[in-house]
PDB file of C-alpha atoms in Angstrom:
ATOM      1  CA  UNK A   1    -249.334 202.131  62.550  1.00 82.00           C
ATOM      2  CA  UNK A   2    -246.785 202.620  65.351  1.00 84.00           C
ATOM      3  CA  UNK A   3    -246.548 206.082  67.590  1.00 81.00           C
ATOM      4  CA  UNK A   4    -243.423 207.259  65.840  1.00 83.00           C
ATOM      5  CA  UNK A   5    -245.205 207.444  62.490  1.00 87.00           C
ATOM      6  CA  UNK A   6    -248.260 209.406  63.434  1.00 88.00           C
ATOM      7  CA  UNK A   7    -248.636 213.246  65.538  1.00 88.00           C
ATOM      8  CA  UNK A   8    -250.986 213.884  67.932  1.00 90.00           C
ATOM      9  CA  UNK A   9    -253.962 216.292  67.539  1.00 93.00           C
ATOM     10  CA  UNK A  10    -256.397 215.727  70.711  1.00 93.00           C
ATOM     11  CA  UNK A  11    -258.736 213.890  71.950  1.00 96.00           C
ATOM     12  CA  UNK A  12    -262.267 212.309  72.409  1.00 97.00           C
ATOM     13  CA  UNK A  13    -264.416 214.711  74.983  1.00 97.00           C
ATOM     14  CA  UNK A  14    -268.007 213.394  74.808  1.00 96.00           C
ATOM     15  CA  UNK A  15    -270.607 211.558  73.379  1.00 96.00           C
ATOM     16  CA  UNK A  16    -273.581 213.772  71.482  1.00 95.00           C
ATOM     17  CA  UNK A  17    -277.094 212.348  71.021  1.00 95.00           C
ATOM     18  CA  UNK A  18    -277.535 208.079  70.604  1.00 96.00           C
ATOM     19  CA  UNK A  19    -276.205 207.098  67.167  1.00 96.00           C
ATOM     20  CA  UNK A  20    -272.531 207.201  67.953  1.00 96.00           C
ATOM     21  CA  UNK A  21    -271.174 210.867  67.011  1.00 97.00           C
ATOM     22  CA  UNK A  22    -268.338 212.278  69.269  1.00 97.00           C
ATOM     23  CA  UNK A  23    -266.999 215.413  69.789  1.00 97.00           C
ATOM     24  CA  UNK A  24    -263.416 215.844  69.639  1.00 97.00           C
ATOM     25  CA  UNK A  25    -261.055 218.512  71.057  1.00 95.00           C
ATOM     26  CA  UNK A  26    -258.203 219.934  68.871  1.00 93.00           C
ATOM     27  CA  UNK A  27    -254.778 220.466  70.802  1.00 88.00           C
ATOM     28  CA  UNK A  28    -253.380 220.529  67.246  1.00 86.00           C
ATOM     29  CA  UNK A  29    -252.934 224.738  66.760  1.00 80.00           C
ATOM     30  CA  UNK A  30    -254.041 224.254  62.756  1.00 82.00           C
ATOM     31  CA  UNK A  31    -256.262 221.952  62.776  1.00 88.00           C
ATOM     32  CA  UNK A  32    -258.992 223.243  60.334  1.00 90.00           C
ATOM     33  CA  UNK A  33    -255.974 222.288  57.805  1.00 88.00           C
ATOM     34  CA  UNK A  34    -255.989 218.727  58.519  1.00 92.00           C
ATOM     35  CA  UNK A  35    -257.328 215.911  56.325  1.00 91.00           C
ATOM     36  CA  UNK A  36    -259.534 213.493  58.324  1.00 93.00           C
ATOM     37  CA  UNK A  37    -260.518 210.788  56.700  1.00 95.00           C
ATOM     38  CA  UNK A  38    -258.745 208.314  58.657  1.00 95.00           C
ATOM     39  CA  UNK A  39    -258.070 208.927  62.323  1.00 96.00           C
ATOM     40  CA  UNK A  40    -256.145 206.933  64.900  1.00 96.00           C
ATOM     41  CA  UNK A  41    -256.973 206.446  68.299  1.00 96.00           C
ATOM     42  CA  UNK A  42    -254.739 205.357  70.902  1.00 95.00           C
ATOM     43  CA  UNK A  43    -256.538 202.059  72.618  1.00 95.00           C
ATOM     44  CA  UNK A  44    -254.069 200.817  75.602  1.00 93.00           C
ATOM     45  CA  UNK A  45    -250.965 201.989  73.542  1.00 92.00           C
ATOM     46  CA  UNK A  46    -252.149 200.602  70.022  1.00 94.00           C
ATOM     47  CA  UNK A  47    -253.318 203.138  67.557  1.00 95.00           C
ATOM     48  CA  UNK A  48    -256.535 201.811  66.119  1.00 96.00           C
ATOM     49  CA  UNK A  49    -258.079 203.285  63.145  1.00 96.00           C
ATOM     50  CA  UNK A  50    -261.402 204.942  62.408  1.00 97.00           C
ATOM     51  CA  UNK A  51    -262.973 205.900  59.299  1.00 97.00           C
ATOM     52  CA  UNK A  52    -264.565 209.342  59.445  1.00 97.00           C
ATOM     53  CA  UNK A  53    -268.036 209.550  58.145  1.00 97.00           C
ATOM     54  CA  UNK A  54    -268.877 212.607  58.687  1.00 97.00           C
ATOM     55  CA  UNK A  55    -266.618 215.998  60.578  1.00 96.00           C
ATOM     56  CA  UNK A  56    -268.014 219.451  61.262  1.00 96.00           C
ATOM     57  CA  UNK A  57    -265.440 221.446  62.551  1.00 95.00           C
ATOM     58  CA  UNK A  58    -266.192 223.992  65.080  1.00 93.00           C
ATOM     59  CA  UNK A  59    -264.675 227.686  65.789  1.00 88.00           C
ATOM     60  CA  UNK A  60    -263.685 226.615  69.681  1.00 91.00           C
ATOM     61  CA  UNK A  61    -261.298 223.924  68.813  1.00 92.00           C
ATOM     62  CA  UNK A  62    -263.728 221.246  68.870  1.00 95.00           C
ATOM     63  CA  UNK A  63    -265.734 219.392  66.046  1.00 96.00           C
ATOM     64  CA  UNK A  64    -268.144 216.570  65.764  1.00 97.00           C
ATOM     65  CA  UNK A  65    -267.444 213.507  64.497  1.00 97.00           C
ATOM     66  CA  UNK A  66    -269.307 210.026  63.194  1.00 97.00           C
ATOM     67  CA  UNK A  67    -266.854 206.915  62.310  1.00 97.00           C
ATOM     68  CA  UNK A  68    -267.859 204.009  60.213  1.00 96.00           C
ATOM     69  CA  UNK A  69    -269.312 201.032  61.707  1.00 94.00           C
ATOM     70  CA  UNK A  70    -269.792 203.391  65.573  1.00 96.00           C
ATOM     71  CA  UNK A  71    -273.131 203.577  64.830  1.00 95.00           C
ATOM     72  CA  UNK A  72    -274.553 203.831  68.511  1.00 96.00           C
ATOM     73  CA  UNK A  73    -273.754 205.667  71.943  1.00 96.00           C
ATOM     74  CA  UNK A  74    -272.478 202.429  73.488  1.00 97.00           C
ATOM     75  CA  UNK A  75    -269.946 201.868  70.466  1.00 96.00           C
ATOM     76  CA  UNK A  76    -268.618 205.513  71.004  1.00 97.00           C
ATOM     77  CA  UNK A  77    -268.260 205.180  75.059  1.00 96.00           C
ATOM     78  CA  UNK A  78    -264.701 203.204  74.451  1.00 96.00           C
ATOM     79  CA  UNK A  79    -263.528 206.257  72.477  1.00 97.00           C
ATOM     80  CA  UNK A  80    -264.406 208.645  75.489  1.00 97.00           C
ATOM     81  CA  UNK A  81    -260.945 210.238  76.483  1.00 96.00           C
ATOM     82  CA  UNK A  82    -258.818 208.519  73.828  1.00 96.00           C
ATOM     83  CA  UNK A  83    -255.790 210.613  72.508  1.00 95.00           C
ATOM     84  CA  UNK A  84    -256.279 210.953  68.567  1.00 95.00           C
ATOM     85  CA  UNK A  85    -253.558 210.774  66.257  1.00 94.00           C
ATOM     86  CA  UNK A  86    -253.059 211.321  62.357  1.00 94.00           C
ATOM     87  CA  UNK A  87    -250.248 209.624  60.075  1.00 92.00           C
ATOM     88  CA  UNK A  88    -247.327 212.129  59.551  1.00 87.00           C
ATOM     89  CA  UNK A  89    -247.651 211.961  56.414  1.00 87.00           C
ATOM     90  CA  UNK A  90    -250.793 214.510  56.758  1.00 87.00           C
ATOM     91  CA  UNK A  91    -249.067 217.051  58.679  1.00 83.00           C
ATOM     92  CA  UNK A  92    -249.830 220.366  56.991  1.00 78.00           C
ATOM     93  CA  UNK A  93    -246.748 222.283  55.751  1.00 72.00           C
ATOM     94  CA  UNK A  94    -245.007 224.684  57.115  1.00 64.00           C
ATOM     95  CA  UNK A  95    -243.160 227.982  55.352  1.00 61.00           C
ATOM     96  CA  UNK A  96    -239.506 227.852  55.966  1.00 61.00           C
ATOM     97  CA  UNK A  97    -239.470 230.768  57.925  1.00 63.00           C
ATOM     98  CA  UNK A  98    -242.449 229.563  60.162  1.00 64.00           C
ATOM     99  CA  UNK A  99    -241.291 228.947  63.671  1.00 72.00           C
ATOM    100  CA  UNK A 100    -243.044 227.269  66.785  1.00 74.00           C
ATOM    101  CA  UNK A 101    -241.863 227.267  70.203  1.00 80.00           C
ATOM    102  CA  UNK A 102    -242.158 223.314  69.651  1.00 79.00           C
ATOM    103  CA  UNK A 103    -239.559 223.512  67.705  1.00 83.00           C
ATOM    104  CA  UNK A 104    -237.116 224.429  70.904  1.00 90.00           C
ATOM    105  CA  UNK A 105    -237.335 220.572  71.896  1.00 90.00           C
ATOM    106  CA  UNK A 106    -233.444 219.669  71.427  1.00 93.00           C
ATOM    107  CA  UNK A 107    -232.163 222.578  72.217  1.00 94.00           C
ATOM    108  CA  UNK A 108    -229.735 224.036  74.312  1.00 95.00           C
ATOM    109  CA  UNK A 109    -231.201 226.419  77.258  1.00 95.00           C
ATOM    110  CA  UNK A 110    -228.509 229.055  78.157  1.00 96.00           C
ATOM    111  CA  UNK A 111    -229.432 231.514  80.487  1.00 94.00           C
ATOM    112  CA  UNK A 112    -227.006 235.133  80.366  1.00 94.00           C
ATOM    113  CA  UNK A 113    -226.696 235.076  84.185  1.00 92.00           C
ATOM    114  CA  UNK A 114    -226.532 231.351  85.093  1.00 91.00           C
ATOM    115  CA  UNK A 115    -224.813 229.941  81.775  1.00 94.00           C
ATOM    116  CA  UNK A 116    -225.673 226.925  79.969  1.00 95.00           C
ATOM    117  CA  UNK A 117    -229.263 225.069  81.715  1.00 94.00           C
ATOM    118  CA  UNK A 118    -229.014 222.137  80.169  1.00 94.00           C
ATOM    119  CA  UNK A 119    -231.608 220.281  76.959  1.00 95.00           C
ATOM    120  CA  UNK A 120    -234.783 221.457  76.560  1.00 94.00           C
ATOM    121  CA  UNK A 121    -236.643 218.072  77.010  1.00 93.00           C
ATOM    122  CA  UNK A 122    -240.346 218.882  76.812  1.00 90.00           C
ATOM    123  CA  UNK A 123    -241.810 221.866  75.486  1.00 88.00           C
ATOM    124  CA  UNK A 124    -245.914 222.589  76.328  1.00 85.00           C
ATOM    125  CA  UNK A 125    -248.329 224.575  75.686  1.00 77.00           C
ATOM    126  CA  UNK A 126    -250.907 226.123  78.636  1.00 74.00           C
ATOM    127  CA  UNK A 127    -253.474 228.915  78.328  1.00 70.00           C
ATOM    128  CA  UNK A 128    -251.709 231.919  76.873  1.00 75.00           C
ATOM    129  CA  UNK A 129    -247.891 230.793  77.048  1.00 82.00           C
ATOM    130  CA  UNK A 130    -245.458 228.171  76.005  1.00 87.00           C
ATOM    131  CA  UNK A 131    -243.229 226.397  78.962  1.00 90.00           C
ATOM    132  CA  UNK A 132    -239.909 224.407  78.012  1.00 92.00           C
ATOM    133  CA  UNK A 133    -238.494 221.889  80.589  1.00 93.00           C
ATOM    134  CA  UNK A 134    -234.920 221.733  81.414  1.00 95.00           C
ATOM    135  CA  UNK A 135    -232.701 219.062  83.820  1.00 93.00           C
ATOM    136  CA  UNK A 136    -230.382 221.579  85.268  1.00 91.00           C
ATOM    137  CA  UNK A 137    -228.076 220.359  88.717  1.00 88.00           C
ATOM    138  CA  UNK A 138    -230.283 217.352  88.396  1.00 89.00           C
ATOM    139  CA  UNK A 139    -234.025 219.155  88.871  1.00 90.00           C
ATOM    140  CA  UNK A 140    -236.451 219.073  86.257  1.00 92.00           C
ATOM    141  CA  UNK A 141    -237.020 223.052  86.047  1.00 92.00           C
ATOM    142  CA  UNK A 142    -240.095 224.728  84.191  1.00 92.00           C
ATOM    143  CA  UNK A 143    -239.711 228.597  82.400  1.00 92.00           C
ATOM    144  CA  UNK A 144    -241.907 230.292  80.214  1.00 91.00           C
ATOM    145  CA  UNK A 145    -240.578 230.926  76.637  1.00 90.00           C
ATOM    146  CA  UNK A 146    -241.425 233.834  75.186  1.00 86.00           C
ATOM    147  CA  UNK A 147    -240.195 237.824  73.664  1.00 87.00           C
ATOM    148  CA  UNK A 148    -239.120 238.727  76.877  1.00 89.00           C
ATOM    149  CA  UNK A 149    -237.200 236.070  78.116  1.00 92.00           C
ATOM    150  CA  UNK A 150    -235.573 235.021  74.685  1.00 92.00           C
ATOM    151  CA  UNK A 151    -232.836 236.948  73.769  1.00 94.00           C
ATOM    152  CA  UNK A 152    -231.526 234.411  70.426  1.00 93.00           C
ATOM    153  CA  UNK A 153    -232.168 231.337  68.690  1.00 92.00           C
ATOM    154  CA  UNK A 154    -229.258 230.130  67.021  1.00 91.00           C
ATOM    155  CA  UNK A 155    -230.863 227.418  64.461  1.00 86.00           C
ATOM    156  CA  UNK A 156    -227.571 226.044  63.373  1.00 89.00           C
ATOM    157  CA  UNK A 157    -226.290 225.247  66.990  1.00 93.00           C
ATOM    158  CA  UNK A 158    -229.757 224.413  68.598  1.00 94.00           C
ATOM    159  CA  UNK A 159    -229.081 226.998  71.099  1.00 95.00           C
ATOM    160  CA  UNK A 160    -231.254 229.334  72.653  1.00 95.00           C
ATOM    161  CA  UNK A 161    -230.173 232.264  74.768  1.00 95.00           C
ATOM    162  CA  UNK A 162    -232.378 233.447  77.859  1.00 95.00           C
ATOM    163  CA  UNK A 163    -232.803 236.511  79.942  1.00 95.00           C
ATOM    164  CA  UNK A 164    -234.883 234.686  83.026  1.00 93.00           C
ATOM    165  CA  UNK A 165    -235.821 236.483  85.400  1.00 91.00           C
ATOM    166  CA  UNK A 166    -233.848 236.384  88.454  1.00 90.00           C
ATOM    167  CA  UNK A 167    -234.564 233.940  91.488  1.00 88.00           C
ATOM    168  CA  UNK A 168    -236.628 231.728  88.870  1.00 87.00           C
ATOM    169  CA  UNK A 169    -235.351 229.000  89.036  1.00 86.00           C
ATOM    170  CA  UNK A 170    -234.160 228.992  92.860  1.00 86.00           C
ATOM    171  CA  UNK A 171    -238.029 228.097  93.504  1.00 85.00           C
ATOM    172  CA  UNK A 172    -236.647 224.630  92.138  1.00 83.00           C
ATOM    173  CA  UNK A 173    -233.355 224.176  93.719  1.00 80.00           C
ATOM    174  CA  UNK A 174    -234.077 225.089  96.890  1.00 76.00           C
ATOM    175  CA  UNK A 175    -234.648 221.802  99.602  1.00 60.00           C
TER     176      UNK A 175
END
């Protein structure tokens, strides 16, 4: 399985206790919906897969998890760290009308003051907000995205329209 046909959902954390479980941490937002009977994990840019034995999800984004054939503590050690991945195909649906701030990847930024930013490249997720990332005059610039900075999302043109603060993005441009 290549990168481009799976979606990432976290990552190994830790060991627990000698015969090989693992506890995992969810950066995937629903991820008591997912199926996991096969997961992927990414060893130096291969995704290898793993057999789940056993999952017990937990409330705190986390869960514990035994794999066929990992059987022991020393067989789980190479999974320490290790980004997780499902295939696509087991991406829970969404409503139409469900949207994510993810979904602003590929759009335009325009700003009502400044005009046009540029693409929204990278779009991430941190403790209570969503940040998008922009190249605008050449600087990779960082802004929040949320009610009171977005003003309209045009789905058809992949635009979104922003009320930024003012001097926000001068902390970038300025040498």
């Amino acid at each position: 399985m290549k990168h481009e046909e799976a979606f990432y959902i976290g990552y190994v954390t830790k060991t627990r206790g000698l015969k090989g479980e693992v506890q995992i941490f969810f950066e995937f937002d629903e991820y008591e919906q997912l199926e996991f009977d096969i997961l992927f994990a990414d060893m130096n840019g291969k995704l290898v897969p793993y057999f789940v034995a056993s999952a017990k999800l937990q409330a705190n984004k986390t869960g514990y998890f035994n794999f066929d054939d990992v059987d022991h503590i020393d067989k789980a050690q190479p999974l320490l760290k290790k980004k997780l991945y499902l295939p696509i195909d087991k991406m829970p649906e969404r409503g139409e009308d469900e949207f994510l701030y993810t979904d602003l990847k590929g759009f335009t930024a325009v700003d009502e003051t400044l005009g046009e930013l540029g693409e929204i490249t990278e779009v991430n997720e941190y403790p209570q907000q969503f940040v998008a990332t922009v190249l605008y005059k050449e600087t990779e610039v960082l802004f929040p995205l949320n009610e009171d900075f977005i003003v309209e999302i045009d789905d058809e043109e992949k635009v979104v329209t922003l009320d930024l603060p003012e001097g926000l993005l001068d902390v970038y441009l300025e040498k």
